[in-house]
Amino acid sequence: MKKILFLLLVTATTSCIMLQEKGIAFKITNNSGSAITGVKIATSENLDSITFEHIAKRDSREGFLSMKNNKTDGSYTLAFKDRDGNVKGVSTGYYTNGNSLDSYIRFEIQKDTTLVKFGEFP
């Protein structure tokens, strides 16, 4: 009887893990003092990406970057255009064998830099 309960528990746990989509949740906050355009978040493999046309100053966007097609090691990339049309970006973090090591990434775009914080989903 104990073996049956144990097997049931293991099956339930692994099935919940398998239902979880591969990827990482993110939040992009624009504290640069002006609007930014063409905001794109992707992985270095560039298999899937999410693009936002415009993020106003002091505004944020959130989403989930799917990594279901990623198979190798890589990093996360964020690219955008500032008010002068200059393309800026950052490549940061690390994932291995297509699996994220964290569940959440936060980008804070400032006037002269982009701050990045990884962690568990808040």
mmCIF file of N, CA and C in Angstrom:
data_model
loop_
_atom_site.group_PDB
_atom_site.id
_atom_site.type_symbol
_atom_site.label_atom_id
_atom_site.label_comp_id
_atom_site.label_asym_id
_atom_site.label_seq_id
_atom_site.Cartn_x
_atom_site.Cartn_y
_atom_site.Cartn_z
ATOM 1 N N MET A 1 0.819 -1.188 0.000
ATOM 2 C CA MET A 1 0.000 0.000 0.000
ATOM 3 C C MET A 1 0.872 1.264 0.000
ATOM 4 N N LYS A 2 1.955 1.231 0.811
ATOM 5 C CA LYS A 2 2.850 2.382 0.860
ATOM 6 C C LYS A 2 3.525 2.603 -0.490
ATOM 7 N N LYS A 3 3.837 1.518 -1.185
ATOM 8 C CA LYS A 3 4.468 1.636 -2.501
ATOM 9 C C LYS A 3 3.523 2.294 -3.495
ATOM 10 N N ILE A 4 2.261 1.951 -3.416
ATOM 11 C CA ILE A 4 1.271 2.538 -4.328
ATOM 12 C C ILE A 4 1.131 4.028 -4.063
ATOM 13 N N LEU A 5 1.064 4.422 -2.792
ATOM 14 C CA LEU A 5 0.977 5.842 -2.448
ATOM 15 C C LEU A 5 2.225 6.589 -2.903
ATOM 16 N N PHE A 6 3.382 5.979 -2.717
ATOM 17 C CA PHE A 6 4.633 6.593 -3.146
ATOM 18 C C PHE A 6 4.661 6.782 -4.659
ATOM 19 N N LEU A 7 4.285 5.770 -5.403
ATOM 20 C CA LEU A 7 4.250 5.866 -6.866
ATOM 21 C C LEU A 7 3.247 6.911 -7.330
ATOM 22 N N LEU A 8 2.120 7.000 -6.660
ATOM 23 C CA LEU A 8 1.111 8.004 -6.998
ATOM 24 C C LEU A 8 1.656 9.409 -6.757
ATOM 25 N N LEU A 9 2.344 9.601 -5.651
ATOM 26 C CA LEU A 9 2.938 10.895 -5.334
ATOM 27 C C LEU A 9 4.012 11.274 -6.352
ATOM 28 N N VAL A 10 4.874 10.350 -6.701
ATOM 29 C CA VAL A 10 5.929 10.609 -7.690
ATOM 30 C C VAL A 10 5.319 10.940 -9.047
ATOM 31 N N THR A 11 4.311 10.205 -9.455
ATOM 32 C CA THR A 11 3.648 10.450 -10.736
ATOM 33 C C THR A 11 2.996 11.822 -10.761
ATOM 34 N N ALA A 12 2.320 12.189 -9.697
ATOM 35 C CA ALA A 12 1.662 13.497 -9.629
ATOM 36 C C ALA A 12 2.679 14.626 -9.680
ATOM 37 N N THR A 13 3.776 14.477 -8.969
ATOM 38 C CA THR A 13 4.811 15.508 -8.946
ATOM 39 C C THR A 13 5.462 15.672 -10.313
ATOM 40 N N THR A 14 5.841 14.593 -10.946
ATOM 41 C CA THR A 14 6.505 14.696 -12.246
ATOM 42 C C THR A 14 5.560 15.185 -13.324
ATOM 43 N N SER A 15 4.299 14.858 -13.248
ATOM 44 C CA SER A 15 3.362 15.336 -14.266
ATOM 45 C C SER A 15 3.154 16.837 -14.145
ATOM 46 N N CYS A 16 3.159 17.382 -12.936
ATOM 47 C CA CYS A 16 3.035 18.828 -12.757
ATOM 48 C C CYS A 16 4.256 19.544 -13.312
ATOM 49 N N ILE A 17 5.426 18.978 -13.098
ATOM 50 C CA ILE A 17 6.651 19.579 -13.616
ATOM 51 C C ILE A 17 6.646 19.550 -15.140
ATOM 52 N N MET A 18 6.166 18.486 -15.727
ATOM 53 C CA MET A 18 6.152 18.361 -17.182
ATOM 54 C C MET A 18 5.156 19.325 -17.826
ATOM 55 N N LEU A 19 4.121 19.738 -17.106
ATOM 56 C CA LEU A 19 3.137 20.668 -17.649
ATOM 57 C C LEU A 19 3.645 22.103 -17.660
ATOM 58 N N GLN A 20 4.673 22.385 -16.879
ATOM 59 C CA GLN A 20 5.233 23.713 -16.801
ATOM 60 C C GLN A 20 5.945 24.048 -18.112
ATOM 61 N N GLU A 21 5.620 25.190 -18.700
ATOM 62 C CA GLU A 21 6.257 25.573 -19.962
ATOM 63 C C GLU A 21 7.689 26.032 -19.709
ATOM 64 N N LYS A 22 8.594 25.675 -20.626
ATOM 65 C CA LYS A 22 9.985 26.106 -20.532
ATOM 66 C C LYS A 22 10.079 27.567 -20.917
ATOM 67 N N GLY A 23 10.740 28.357 -20.082
ATOM 68 C CA GLY A 23 10.925 29.756 -20.393
ATOM 69 C C GLY A 23 11.216 30.561 -19.147
ATOM 70 N N ILE A 24 11.105 31.880 -19.293
ATOM 71 C CA ILE A 24 11.381 32.774 -18.175
ATOM 72 C C ILE A 24 10.422 33.963 -18.226
ATOM 73 N N ALA A 25 9.872 34.304 -17.066
ATOM 74 C CA ALA A 25 9.027 35.492 -16.946
ATOM 75 C C ALA A 25 9.948 36.707 -16.884
ATOM 76 N N PHE A 26 9.467 37.847 -17.380
ATOM 77 C CA PHE A 26 10.310 39.040 -17.370
ATOM 78 C C PHE A 26 9.481 40.296 -17.145
ATOM 79 N N LYS A 27 10.182 41.347 -16.722
ATOM 80 C CA LYS A 27 9.598 42.680 -16.603
ATOM 81 C C LYS A 27 10.636 43.670 -17.098
ATOM 82 N N ILE A 28 10.210 44.587 -17.955
ATOM 83 C CA ILE A 28 11.081 45.629 -18.486
ATOM 84 C C ILE A 28 10.518 46.962 -18.018
ATOM 85 N N THR A 29 11.308 47.732 -17.266
ATOM 86 C CA THR A 29 10.888 49.033 -16.760
ATOM 87 C C THR A 29 11.740 50.111 -17.415
ATOM 88 N N ASN A 30 11.084 51.133 -17.951
ATOM 89 C CA ASN A 30 11.785 52.223 -18.619
ATOM 90 C C ASN A 30 11.907 53.417 -17.673
ATOM 91 N N ASN A 31 13.086 53.589 -17.088
ATOM 92 C CA ASN A 31 13.383 54.750 -16.248
ATOM 93 C C ASN A 31 14.450 55.623 -16.901
ATOM 94 N N SER A 32 14.444 55.663 -18.235
ATOM 95 C CA SER A 32 15.479 56.398 -18.967
ATOM 96 C C SER A 32 15.175 57.888 -19.094
ATOM 97 N N GLY A 33 13.964 58.296 -18.778
ATOM 98 C CA GLY A 33 13.603 59.702 -18.906
ATOM 99 C C GLY A 33 12.926 60.031 -20.219
ATOM 100 N N SER A 34 12.892 59.090 -21.153
ATOM 101 C CA SER A 34 12.193 59.286 -22.423
ATOM 102 C C SER A 34 11.697 57.937 -22.935
ATOM 103 N N ALA A 35 10.799 57.982 -23.889
ATOM 104 C CA ALA A 35 10.238 56.749 -24.448
ATOM 105 C C ALA A 35 11.309 55.964 -25.202
ATOM 106 N N ILE A 36 11.141 54.650 -25.224
ATOM 107 C CA ILE A 36 12.013 53.788 -26.018
ATOM 108 C C ILE A 36 11.141 53.007 -26.996
ATOM 109 N N THR A 37 11.723 52.597 -28.110
ATOM 110 C CA THR A 37 10.952 51.899 -29.142
ATOM 111 C C THR A 37 11.673 50.625 -29.574
ATOM 112 N N GLY A 38 10.941 49.774 -30.288
ATOM 113 C CA GLY A 38 11.522 48.552 -30.840
ATOM 114 C C GLY A 38 12.166 47.668 -29.791
ATOM 115 N N VAL A 39 11.524 47.525 -28.655
ATOM 116 C CA VAL A 39 12.087 46.757 -27.542
ATOM 117 C C VAL A 39 11.913 45.266 -27.832
ATOM 118 N N LYS A 40 13.023 44.528 -27.828
ATOM 119 C CA LYS A 40 12.984 43.102 -28.153
ATOM 120 C C LYS A 40 13.764 42.309 -27.117
ATOM 121 N N ILE A 41 13.114 41.300 -26.545
ATOM 122 C CA ILE A 41 13.778 40.383 -25.627
ATOM 123 C C ILE A 41 13.814 39.012 -26.293
ATOM 124 N N ALA A 42 14.968 38.360 -26.199
ATOM 125 C CA ALA A 42 15.156 37.051 -26.839
ATOM 126 C C ALA A 42 16.273 36.313 -26.114
ATOM 127 N N THR A 43 16.570 35.122 -26.586
ATOM 128 C CA THR A 43 17.753 34.405 -26.118
ATOM 129 C C THR A 43 18.832 34.553 -27.187
ATOM 130 N N SER A 44 20.053 34.199 -26.841
ATOM 131 C CA SER A 44 21.144 34.308 -27.809
ATOM 132 C C SER A 44 20.949 33.371 -28.996
ATOM 133 N N GLU A 45 20.149 32.319 -28.833
ATOM 134 C CA GLU A 45 19.826 31.437 -29.957
ATOM 135 C C GLU A 45 18.818 32.095 -30.896
ATOM 136 N N ASN A 46 18.122 33.108 -30.407
ATOM 137 C CA ASN A 46 17.158 33.894 -31.184
ATOM 138 C C ASN A 46 16.083 33.021 -31.848
ATOM 139 N N LEU A 47 15.592 32.031 -31.116
ATOM 140 C CA LEU A 47 14.555 31.147 -31.652
ATOM 141 C C LEU A 47 13.157 31.715 -31.426
ATOM 142 N N ASP A 48 12.930 32.289 -30.265
ATOM 143 C CA ASP A 48 11.675 32.964 -29.944
ATOM 144 C C ASP A 48 12.021 34.326 -29.381
ATOM 145 N N SER A 49 11.146 35.292 -29.609
ATOM 146 C CA SER A 49 11.370 36.627 -29.066
ATOM 147 C C SER A 49 10.026 37.301 -28.831
ATOM 148 N N ILE A 50 10.066 38.359 -28.038
ATOM 149 C CA ILE A 50 8.885 39.187 -27.805
ATOM 150 C C ILE A 50 9.300 40.621 -28.075
ATOM 151 N N THR A 51 8.478 41.337 -28.830
ATOM 152 C CA THR A 51 8.780 42.717 -29.199
ATOM 153 C C THR A 51 7.664 43.640 -28.736
ATOM 154 N N PHE A 52 8.063 44.778 -28.200
ATOM 155 C CA PHE A 52 7.132 45.842 -27.831
ATOM 156 C C PHE A 52 7.489 47.051 -28.686
ATOM 157 N N GLU A 53 6.520 47.603 -29.377
ATOM 158 C CA GLU A 53 6.769 48.757 -30.249
ATOM 159 C C GLU A 53 7.241 49.973 -29.462
ATOM 160 N N HIS A 54 6.674 50.178 -28.262
ATOM 161 C CA HIS A 54 6.892 51.423 -27.543
ATOM 162 C C HIS A 54 6.724 51.183 -26.043
ATOM 163 N N ILE A 55 7.633 51.716 -25.250
ATOM 164 C CA ILE A 55 7.456 51.755 -23.798
ATOM 165 C C ILE A 55 7.707 53.196 -23.365
ATOM 166 N N ALA A 56 6.681 53.832 -22.840
ATOM 167 C CA ALA A 56 6.780 55.224 -22.402
ATOM 168 C C ALA A 56 7.691 55.335 -21.180
ATOM 169 N N LYS A 57 8.168 56.552 -20.909
ATOM 170 C CA LYS A 57 8.999 56.735 -19.721
ATOM 171 C C LYS A 57 8.171 56.423 -18.475
ATOM 172 N N ARG A 58 8.838 55.839 -17.494
ATOM 173 C CA ARG A 58 8.232 55.404 -16.227
ATOM 174 C C ARG A 58 7.127 54.367 -16.425
ATOM 175 N N ASP A 59 7.189 53.606 -17.512
ATOM 176 C CA ASP A 59 6.208 52.550 -17.775
ATOM 177 C C ASP A 59 6.930 51.201 -17.821
ATOM 178 N N SER A 60 6.159 50.126 -17.698
ATOM 179 C CA SER A 60 6.725 48.773 -17.688
ATOM 180 C C SER A 60 5.938 47.852 -18.596
ATOM 181 N N ARG A 61 6.588 46.779 -19.004
ATOM 182 C CA ARG A 61 5.935 45.691 -19.745
ATOM 183 C C ARG A 61 6.386 44.378 -19.114
ATOM 184 N N GLU A 62 5.460 43.430 -19.068
ATOM 185 C CA GLU A 62 5.762 42.113 -18.510
ATOM 186 C C GLU A 62 5.354 41.044 -19.503
ATOM 187 N N GLY A 63 5.947 39.875 -19.364
ATOM 188 C CA GLY A 63 5.584 38.776 -20.244
ATOM 189 C C GLY A 63 6.322 37.507 -19.888
ATOM 190 N N PHE A 64 6.224 36.541 -20.787
ATOM 191 C CA PHE A 64 6.887 35.249 -20.603
ATOM 192 C C PHE A 64 7.575 34.889 -21.906
ATOM 193 N N LEU A 65 8.884 34.727 -21.849
ATOM 194 C CA LEU A 65 9.676 34.353 -23.016
ATOM 195 C C LEU A 65 9.772 32.836 -23.071
ATOM 196 N N SER A 66 9.149 32.250 -24.077
ATOM 197 C CA SER A 66 9.173 30.798 -24.235
ATOM 198 C C SER A 66 10.558 30.341 -24.674
ATOM 199 N N MET A 67 10.986 29.222 -24.092
ATOM 200 C CA MET A 67 12.271 28.629 -24.455
ATOM 201 C C MET A 67 12.075 27.174 -24.855
ATOM 202 N N LYS A 68 10.894 26.846 -25.351
ATOM 203 C CA LYS A 68 10.577 25.451 -25.677
ATOM 204 C C LYS A 68 11.428 24.907 -26.820
ATOM 205 N N ASN A 69 11.957 25.783 -27.679
ATOM 206 C CA ASN A 69 12.780 25.340 -28.807
ATOM 207 C C ASN A 69 14.279 25.411 -28.527
ATOM 208 N N ASN A 70 14.658 25.996 -27.396
ATOM 209 C CA ASN A 70 16.071 26.130 -27.059
ATOM 210 C C ASN A 70 16.640 24.791 -26.610
ATOM 211 N N LYS A 71 17.828 24.467 -27.096
ATOM 212 C CA LYS A 71 18.457 23.179 -26.786
ATOM 213 C C LYS A 71 19.877 23.314 -26.241
ATOM 214 N N THR A 72 20.519 24.464 -26.425
ATOM 215 C CA THR A 72 21.923 24.618 -26.038
ATOM 216 C C THR A 72 22.065 25.614 -24.897
ATOM 217 N N ASP A 73 23.291 25.980 -24.590
ATOM 218 C CA ASP A 73 23.570 26.998 -23.589
ATOM 219 C C ASP A 73 23.501 28.371 -24.249
ATOM 220 N N GLY A 74 23.178 29.390 -23.465
ATOM 221 C CA GLY A 74 23.123 30.727 -24.026
ATOM 222 C C GLY A 74 22.827 31.776 -22.981
ATOM 223 N N SER A 75 22.500 32.975 -23.467
ATOM 224 C CA SER A 75 22.202 34.105 -22.591
ATOM 225 C C SER A 75 20.935 34.797 -23.083
ATOM 226 N N TYR A 76 20.500 35.800 -22.335
ATOM 227 C CA TYR A 76 19.308 36.571 -22.685
ATOM 228 C C TYR A 76 19.748 37.898 -23.280
ATOM 229 N N THR A 77 19.014 38.378 -24.272
ATOM 230 C CA THR A 77 19.351 39.649 -24.898
ATOM 231 C C THR A 77 18.157 40.592 -24.845
ATOM 232 N N LEU A 78 18.452 41.853 -24.629
ATOM 233 C CA LEU A 78 17.449 42.917 -24.664
ATOM 234 C C LEU A 78 18.005 44.010 -25.560
ATOM 235 N N ALA A 79 17.241 44.404 -26.562
ATOM 236 C CA ALA A 79 17.659 45.472 -27.475
ATOM 237 C C ALA A 79 16.520 46.470 -27.610
ATOM 238 N N PHE A 80 16.865 47.749 -27.800
ATOM 239 C CA PHE A 80 15.857 48.801 -27.950
ATOM 240 C C PHE A 80 16.497 50.024 -28.597
ATOM 241 N N LYS A 81 15.659 50.952 -29.046
ATOM 242 C CA LYS A 81 16.127 52.221 -29.597
ATOM 243 C C LYS A 81 15.794 53.331 -28.613
ATOM 244 N N ASP A 82 16.786 54.203 -28.362
ATOM 245 C CA ASP A 82 16.534 55.341 -27.490
ATOM 246 C C ASP A 82 15.861 56.462 -28.284
ATOM 247 N N ARG A 83 15.634 57.596 -27.650
ATOM 248 C CA ARG A 83 14.893 58.682 -28.311
ATOM 249 C C ARG A 83 15.616 59.248 -29.526
ATOM 250 N N ASP A 84 16.946 59.063 -29.600
ATOM 251 C CA ASP A 84 17.722 59.534 -30.744
ATOM 252 C C ASP A 84 17.834 58.485 -31.844
ATOM 253 N N GLY A 85 17.201 57.323 -31.642
ATOM 254 C CA GLY A 85 17.246 56.260 -32.638
ATOM 255 C C GLY A 85 18.455 55.352 -32.535
ATOM 256 N N ASN A 86 19.287 55.562 -31.509
ATOM 257 C CA ASN A 86 20.457 54.706 -31.296
ATOM 258 C C ASN A 86 20.014 53.359 -30.739
ATOM 259 N N VAL A 87 20.531 52.282 -31.318
ATOM 260 C CA VAL A 87 20.208 50.940 -30.827
ATOM 261 C C VAL A 87 21.108 50.627 -29.639
ATOM 262 N N LYS A 88 20.470 50.266 -28.537
ATOM 263 C CA LYS A 88 21.193 49.900 -27.324
ATOM 264 C C LYS A 88 20.745 48.516 -26.913
ATOM 265 N N GLY A 89 21.562 47.869 -26.121
ATOM 266 C CA GLY A 89 21.170 46.539 -25.685
ATOM 267 C C GLY A 89 22.095 45.972 -24.642
ATOM 268 N N VAL A 90 21.688 44.816 -24.167
ATOM 269 C CA VAL A 90 22.457 44.112 -23.157
ATOM 270 C C VAL A 90 22.283 42.617 -23.382
ATOM 271 N N SER A 91 23.364 41.890 -23.203
ATOM 272 C CA SER A 91 23.330 40.433 -23.228
ATOM 273 C C SER A 91 23.758 39.987 -21.843
ATOM 274 N N THR A 92 22.923 39.198 -21.186
ATOM 275 C CA THR A 92 23.162 38.910 -19.775
ATOM 276 C C THR A 92 22.603 37.553 -19.384
ATOM 277 N N GLY A 93 23.002 37.087 -18.243
ATOM 278 C CA GLY A 93 22.457 35.851 -17.699
ATOM 279 C C GLY A 93 22.982 34.619 -18.409
ATOM 280 N N TYR A 94 22.424 33.478 -18.023
ATOM 281 C CA TYR A 94 22.888 32.205 -18.563
ATOM 282 C C TYR A 94 21.779 31.175 -18.435
ATOM 283 N N TYR A 95 21.622 30.381 -19.473
ATOM 284 C CA TYR A 95 20.765 29.198 -19.395
ATOM 285 C C TYR A 95 21.550 28.029 -19.962
ATOM 286 N N THR A 96 21.205 26.829 -19.550
ATOM 287 C CA THR A 96 21.963 25.653 -19.956
ATOM 288 C C THR A 96 21.045 24.569 -20.507
ATOM 289 N N ASN A 97 21.464 23.971 -21.591
ATOM 290 C CA ASN A 97 20.684 22.925 -22.267
ATOM 291 C C ASN A 97 19.248 23.371 -22.537
ATOM 292 N N GLY A 98 19.075 24.664 -22.818
ATOM 293 C CA GLY A 98 17.751 25.198 -23.118
ATOM 294 C C GLY A 98 16.870 25.420 -21.914
ATOM 295 N N ASN A 99 17.421 25.283 -20.704
ATOM 296 C CA ASN A 99 16.648 25.454 -19.475
ATOM 297 C C ASN A 99 17.149 26.646 -18.684
ATOM 298 N N SER A 100 16.226 27.508 -18.290
ATOM 299 C CA SER A 100 16.569 28.671 -17.495
ATOM 300 C C SER A 100 16.949 28.257 -16.082
ATOM 301 N N LEU A 101 17.944 28.922 -15.530
ATOM 302 C CA LEU A 101 18.355 28.658 -14.157
ATOM 303 C C LEU A 101 17.501 29.437 -13.164
ATOM 304 N N ASP A 102 16.792 30.446 -13.647
ATOM 305 C CA ASP A 102 15.924 31.281 -12.818
ATOM 306 C C ASP A 102 14.523 31.280 -13.410
ATOM 307 N N SER A 103 13.574 31.796 -12.646
ATOM 308 C CA SER A 103 12.205 31.855 -13.161
ATOM 309 C C SER A 103 11.797 33.270 -13.551
ATOM 310 N N TYR A 104 12.647 34.270 -13.239
ATOM 311 C CA TYR A 104 12.246 35.659 -13.460
ATOM 312 C C TYR A 104 13.476 36.514 -13.743
ATOM 313 N N ILE A 105 13.330 37.447 -14.669
ATOM 314 C CA ILE A 105 14.386 38.411 -14.963
ATOM 315 C C ILE A 105 13.755 39.799 -15.049
ATOM 316 N N ARG A 106 14.421 40.767 -14.433
ATOM 317 C CA ARG A 106 13.914 42.138 -14.434
ATOM 318 C C ARG A 106 14.964 43.062 -15.041
ATOM 319 N N PHE A 107 14.550 43.817 -16.058
ATOM 320 C CA PHE A 107 15.413 44.817 -16.684
ATOM 321 C C PHE A 107 14.916 46.195 -16.267
ATOM 322 N N GLU A 108 15.819 47.041 -15.806
ATOM 323 C CA GLU A 108 15.475 48.439 -15.528
ATOM 324 C C GLU A 108 16.359 49.304 -16.413
ATOM 325 N N ILE A 109 15.742 49.910 -17.419
ATOM 326 C CA ILE A 109 16.483 50.739 -18.370
ATOM 327 C C ILE A 109 16.611 52.137 -17.784
ATOM 328 N N GLN A 110 17.848 52.567 -17.570
ATOM 329 C CA GLN A 110 18.121 53.903 -17.075
ATOM 330 C C GLN A 110 18.741 54.722 -18.197
ATOM 331 N N LYS A 111 19.005 55.991 -17.926
ATOM 332 C CA LYS A 111 19.507 56.886 -18.966
ATOM 333 C C LYS A 111 20.808 56.388 -19.594
ATOM 334 N N ASP A 112 21.721 55.878 -18.778
ATOM 335 C CA ASP A 112 23.034 55.501 -19.294
ATOM 336 C C ASP A 112 23.404 54.032 -19.083
ATOM 337 N N THR A 113 22.493 53.239 -18.544
ATOM 338 C CA THR A 113 22.791 51.827 -18.289
ATOM 339 C C THR A 113 21.500 51.023 -18.178
ATOM 340 N N THR A 114 21.630 49.722 -18.169
ATOM 341 C CA THR A 114 20.489 48.834 -17.944
ATOM 342 C C THR A 114 20.830 47.912 -16.785
ATOM 343 N N LEU A 115 20.027 47.990 -15.726
ATOM 344 C CA LEU A 115 20.214 47.127 -14.567
ATOM 345 C C LEU A 115 19.438 45.835 -14.784
ATOM 346 N N VAL A 116 20.027 44.724 -14.367
ATOM 347 C CA VAL A 116 19.401 43.413 -14.558
ATOM 348 C C VAL A 116 19.399 42.671 -13.231
ATOM 349 N N LYS A 117 18.258 42.057 -12.918
ATOM 350 C CA LYS A 117 18.157 41.259 -11.698
ATOM 351 C C LYS A 117 17.457 39.950 -12.019
ATOM 352 N N PHE A 118 18.063 38.848 -11.600
ATOM 353 C CA PHE A 118 17.488 37.511 -11.780
ATOM 354 C C PHE A 118 16.989 37.001 -10.443
ATOM 355 N N GLY A 119 16.046 36.079 -10.489
ATOM 356 C CA GLY A 119 15.579 35.464 -9.257
ATOM 357 C C GLY A 119 14.360 34.608 -9.491
ATOM 358 N N GLU A 120 13.681 34.344 -8.394
ATOM 359 C CA GLU A 120 12.435 33.591 -8.449
ATOM 360 C C GLU A 120 11.298 34.554 -8.726
ATOM 361 N N PHE A 121 10.234 34.044 -9.296
ATOM 362 C CA PHE A 121 9.088 34.872 -9.650
ATOM 363 C C PHE A 121 8.529 35.530 -8.396
ATOM 364 N N PRO A 122 8.388 36.871 -8.419
ATOM 365 C CA PRO A 122 7.921 37.580 -7.205
ATOM 366 C C PRO A 122 6.461 37.313 -6.894
#
